[in-house]
Tab-separated table of C-alpha atoms in Angstrom:
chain	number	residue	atom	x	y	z
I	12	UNK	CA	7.247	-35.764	-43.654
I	13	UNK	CA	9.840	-33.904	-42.076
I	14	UNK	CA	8.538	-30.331	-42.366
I	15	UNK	CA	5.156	-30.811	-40.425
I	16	UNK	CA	7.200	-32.653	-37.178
I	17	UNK	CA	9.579	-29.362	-37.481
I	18	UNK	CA	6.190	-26.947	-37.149
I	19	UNK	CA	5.197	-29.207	-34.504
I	20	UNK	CA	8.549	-28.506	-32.731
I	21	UNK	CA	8.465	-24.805	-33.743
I	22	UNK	CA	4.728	-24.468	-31.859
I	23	UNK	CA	5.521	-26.247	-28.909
I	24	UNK	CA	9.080	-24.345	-28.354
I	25	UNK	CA	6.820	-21.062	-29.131
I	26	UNK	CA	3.963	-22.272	-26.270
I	27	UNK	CA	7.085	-22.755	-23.706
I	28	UNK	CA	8.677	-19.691	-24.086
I	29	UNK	CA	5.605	-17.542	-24.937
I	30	UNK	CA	3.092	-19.163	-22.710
I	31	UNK	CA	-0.625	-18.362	-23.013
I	32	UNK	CA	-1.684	-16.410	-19.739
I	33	UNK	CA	1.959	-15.139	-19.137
I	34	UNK	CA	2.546	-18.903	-18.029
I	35	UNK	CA	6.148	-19.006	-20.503
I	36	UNK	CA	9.151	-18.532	-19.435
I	37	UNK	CA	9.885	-14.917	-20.744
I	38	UNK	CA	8.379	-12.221	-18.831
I	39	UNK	CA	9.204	-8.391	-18.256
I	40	UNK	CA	9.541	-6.357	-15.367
I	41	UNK	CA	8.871	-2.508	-16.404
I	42	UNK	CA	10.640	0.168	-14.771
I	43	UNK	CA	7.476	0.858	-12.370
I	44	UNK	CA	7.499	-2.615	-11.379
I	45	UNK	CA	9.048	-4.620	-8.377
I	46	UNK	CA	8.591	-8.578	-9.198
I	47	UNK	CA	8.808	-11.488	-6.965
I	48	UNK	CA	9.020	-14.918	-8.757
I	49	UNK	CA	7.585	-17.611	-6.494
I	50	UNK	CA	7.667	-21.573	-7.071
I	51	UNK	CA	5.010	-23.501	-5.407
I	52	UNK	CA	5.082	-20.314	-2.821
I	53	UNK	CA	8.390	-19.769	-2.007
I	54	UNK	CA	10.392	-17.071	-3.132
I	55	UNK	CA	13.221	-18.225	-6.115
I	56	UNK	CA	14.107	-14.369	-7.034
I	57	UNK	CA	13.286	-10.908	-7.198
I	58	UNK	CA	13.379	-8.414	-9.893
I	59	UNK	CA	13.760	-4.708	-8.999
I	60	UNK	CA	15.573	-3.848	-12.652
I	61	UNK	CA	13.559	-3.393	-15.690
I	62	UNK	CA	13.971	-5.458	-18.839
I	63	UNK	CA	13.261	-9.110	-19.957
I	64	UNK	CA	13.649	-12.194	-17.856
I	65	UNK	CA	13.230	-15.936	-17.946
I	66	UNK	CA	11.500	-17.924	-15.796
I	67	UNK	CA	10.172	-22.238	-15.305
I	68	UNK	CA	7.284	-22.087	-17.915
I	69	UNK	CA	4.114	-23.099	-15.809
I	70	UNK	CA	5.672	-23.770	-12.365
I	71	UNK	CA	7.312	-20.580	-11.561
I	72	UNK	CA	4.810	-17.432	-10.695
I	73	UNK	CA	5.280	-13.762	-11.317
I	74	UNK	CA	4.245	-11.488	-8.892
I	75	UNK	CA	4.145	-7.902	-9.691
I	76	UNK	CA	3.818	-4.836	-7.366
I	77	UNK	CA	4.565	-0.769	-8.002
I	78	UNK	CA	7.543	0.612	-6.820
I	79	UNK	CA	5.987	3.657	-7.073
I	80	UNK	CA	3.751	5.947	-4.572
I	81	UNK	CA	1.062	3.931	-3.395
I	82	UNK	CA	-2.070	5.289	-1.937
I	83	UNK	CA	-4.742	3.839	0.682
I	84	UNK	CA	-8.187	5.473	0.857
I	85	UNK	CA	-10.276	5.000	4.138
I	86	UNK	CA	-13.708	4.598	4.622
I	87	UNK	CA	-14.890	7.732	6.153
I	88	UNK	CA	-15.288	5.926	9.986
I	89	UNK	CA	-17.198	8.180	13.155
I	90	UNK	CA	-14.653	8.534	15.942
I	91	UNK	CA	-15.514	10.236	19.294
I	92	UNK	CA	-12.987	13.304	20.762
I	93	UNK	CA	-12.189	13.588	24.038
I	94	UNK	CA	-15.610	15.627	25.065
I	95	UNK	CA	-17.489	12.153	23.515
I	96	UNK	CA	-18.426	14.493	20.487
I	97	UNK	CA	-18.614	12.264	17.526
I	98	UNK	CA	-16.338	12.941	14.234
I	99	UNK	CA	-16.383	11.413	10.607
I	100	UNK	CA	-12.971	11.412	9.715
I	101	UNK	CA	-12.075	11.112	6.158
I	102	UNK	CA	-8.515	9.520	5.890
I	103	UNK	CA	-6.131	8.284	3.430
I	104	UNK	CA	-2.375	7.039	3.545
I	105	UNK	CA	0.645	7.141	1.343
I	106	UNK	CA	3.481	4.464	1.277
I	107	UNK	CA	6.326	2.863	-0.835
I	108	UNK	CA	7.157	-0.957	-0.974
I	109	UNK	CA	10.923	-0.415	-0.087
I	110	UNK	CA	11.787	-4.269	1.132
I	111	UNK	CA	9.714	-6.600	-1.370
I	112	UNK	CA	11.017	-9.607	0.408
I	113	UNK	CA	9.730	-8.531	3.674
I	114	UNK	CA	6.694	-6.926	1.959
I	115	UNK	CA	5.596	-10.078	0.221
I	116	UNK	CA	6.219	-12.779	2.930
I	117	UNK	CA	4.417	-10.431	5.476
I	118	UNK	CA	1.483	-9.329	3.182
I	119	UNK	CA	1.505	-11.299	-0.079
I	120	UNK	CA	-0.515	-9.087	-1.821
I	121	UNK	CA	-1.757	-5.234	-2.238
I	122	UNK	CA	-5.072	-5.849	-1.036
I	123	UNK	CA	-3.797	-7.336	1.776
I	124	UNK	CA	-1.578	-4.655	2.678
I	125	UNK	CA	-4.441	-2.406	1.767
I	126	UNK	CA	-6.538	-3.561	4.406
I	127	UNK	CA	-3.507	-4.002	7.174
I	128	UNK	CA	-2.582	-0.502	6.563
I	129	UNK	CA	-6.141	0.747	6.758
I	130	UNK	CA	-7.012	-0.973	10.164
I	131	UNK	CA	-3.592	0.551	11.705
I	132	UNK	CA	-4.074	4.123	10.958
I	133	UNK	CA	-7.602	4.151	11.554
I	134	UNK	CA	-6.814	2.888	14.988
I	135	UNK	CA	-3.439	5.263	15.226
I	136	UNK	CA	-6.396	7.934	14.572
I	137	UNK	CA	-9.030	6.556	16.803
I	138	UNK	CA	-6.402	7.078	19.566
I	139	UNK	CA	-5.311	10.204	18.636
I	140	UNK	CA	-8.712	11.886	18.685
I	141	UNK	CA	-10.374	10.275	21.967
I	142	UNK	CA	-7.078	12.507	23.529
I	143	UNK	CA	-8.295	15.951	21.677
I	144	UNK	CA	-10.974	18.213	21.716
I	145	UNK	CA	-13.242	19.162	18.585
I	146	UNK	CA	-10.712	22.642	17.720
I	147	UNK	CA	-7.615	20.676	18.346
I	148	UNK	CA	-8.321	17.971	15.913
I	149	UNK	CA	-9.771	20.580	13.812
I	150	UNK	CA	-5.777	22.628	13.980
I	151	UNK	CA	-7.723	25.792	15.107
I	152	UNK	CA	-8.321	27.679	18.138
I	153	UNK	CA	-11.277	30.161	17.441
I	154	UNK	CA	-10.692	33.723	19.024
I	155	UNK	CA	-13.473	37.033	19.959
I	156	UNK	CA	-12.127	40.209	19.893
I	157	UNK	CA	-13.883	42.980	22.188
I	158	UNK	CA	-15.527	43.589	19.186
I	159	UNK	CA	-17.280	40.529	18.699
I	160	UNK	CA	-14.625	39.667	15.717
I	161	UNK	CA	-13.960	36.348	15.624
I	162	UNK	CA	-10.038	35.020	15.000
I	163	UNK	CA	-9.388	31.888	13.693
I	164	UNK	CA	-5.325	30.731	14.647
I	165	UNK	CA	-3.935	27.606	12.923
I	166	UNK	CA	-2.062	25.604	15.848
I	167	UNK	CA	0.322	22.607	14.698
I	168	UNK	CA	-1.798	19.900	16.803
I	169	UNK	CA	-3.046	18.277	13.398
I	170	UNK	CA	0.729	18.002	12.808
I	171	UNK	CA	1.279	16.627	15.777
I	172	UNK	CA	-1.859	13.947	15.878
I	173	UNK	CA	-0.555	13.034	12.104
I	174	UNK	CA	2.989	12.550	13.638
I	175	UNK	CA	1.708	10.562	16.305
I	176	UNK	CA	-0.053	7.981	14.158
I	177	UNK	CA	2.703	7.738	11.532
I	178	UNK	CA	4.961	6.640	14.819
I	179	UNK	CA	2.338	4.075	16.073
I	180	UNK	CA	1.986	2.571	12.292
I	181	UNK	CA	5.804	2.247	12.353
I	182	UNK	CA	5.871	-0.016	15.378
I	183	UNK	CA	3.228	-1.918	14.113
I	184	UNK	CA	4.495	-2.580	10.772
């Protein structure tokens, strides 16, 4: 009589600590990983060290993000120059989660920040390129010889618009 109320006991501890879903209280946080544990939406603790922690079965939530390179691709968007000469700009951004805290209160989630990062450098850009002509945004100044050769010189003004936006995003942010 004994023996099936210990399996009982056994299964039960197992469903606490194992959890179906990832909802027991053991979970790990691989090297790759920054965690946030939230209860009921507030932060309780965050996990920037890899290994295997513990955690309130079924109240506490794990929220995982990559401490590694992240990388934001843009919709290709049509963005007039100075001259009113429309442009399809092709953009993507690079960024690290360096304050998880802050991260995760401001944004909650990658998609989020996705989205919030998207909107400010396509607007950093939009502002950029209504100030430049065609062959500035371009980061070439085309050249005829008195030969009729043409001369294509590289100028640093992509640099220089690139700059400029990483500067506005940095305010914003």
């Amino acid at each position: 009589m004994k023996t099936p109320i210990i399996v009982v006991a056994v299964v039960l501890l197992l469903l606490i600590f194992l959890g179906p879903g990832g909802q027991g209280a053991l979970y790990t946080v691989d090297e790759t990983q920054l965690v946030v544990v939230t209860r009921f939406g507030e932060i309780r603790g965050i996990n920037t060290s890899s290994g295997l922690k513990v955690k309130l079965p079924f109240v506490d939530q794990v929220n995982t993000f990559d401490k590694r390179l992240l990388r934001v691709d843009m919709q290709p968007d049509t963005l007039p120059d100075r001259e009113k000469e429309f442009l399809v700009i092709d953009a993507y951004t690079r960024y690290r989660i360096t304050d998880v805290r802050k991260f995760f209160e401001k944004l909650g989630n990658l998609d989020r920040a996705d989205d919030r990062i998207g909107r400010i450098v396509i607007s950093g850009l939009r502002e950029e390129i209504a100030k430049r002509t065609k062959e500035e945004i371009i980061g070439a100044v085309v050249e005829e010889t008195d030969d009729e050769e043409r001369i294509v010189t590289g100028t640093g003004t992509r640099q220089e618009i690139l700059d400029n936006v990483l500067a506005a995003a940095d305010k914003t942010v």
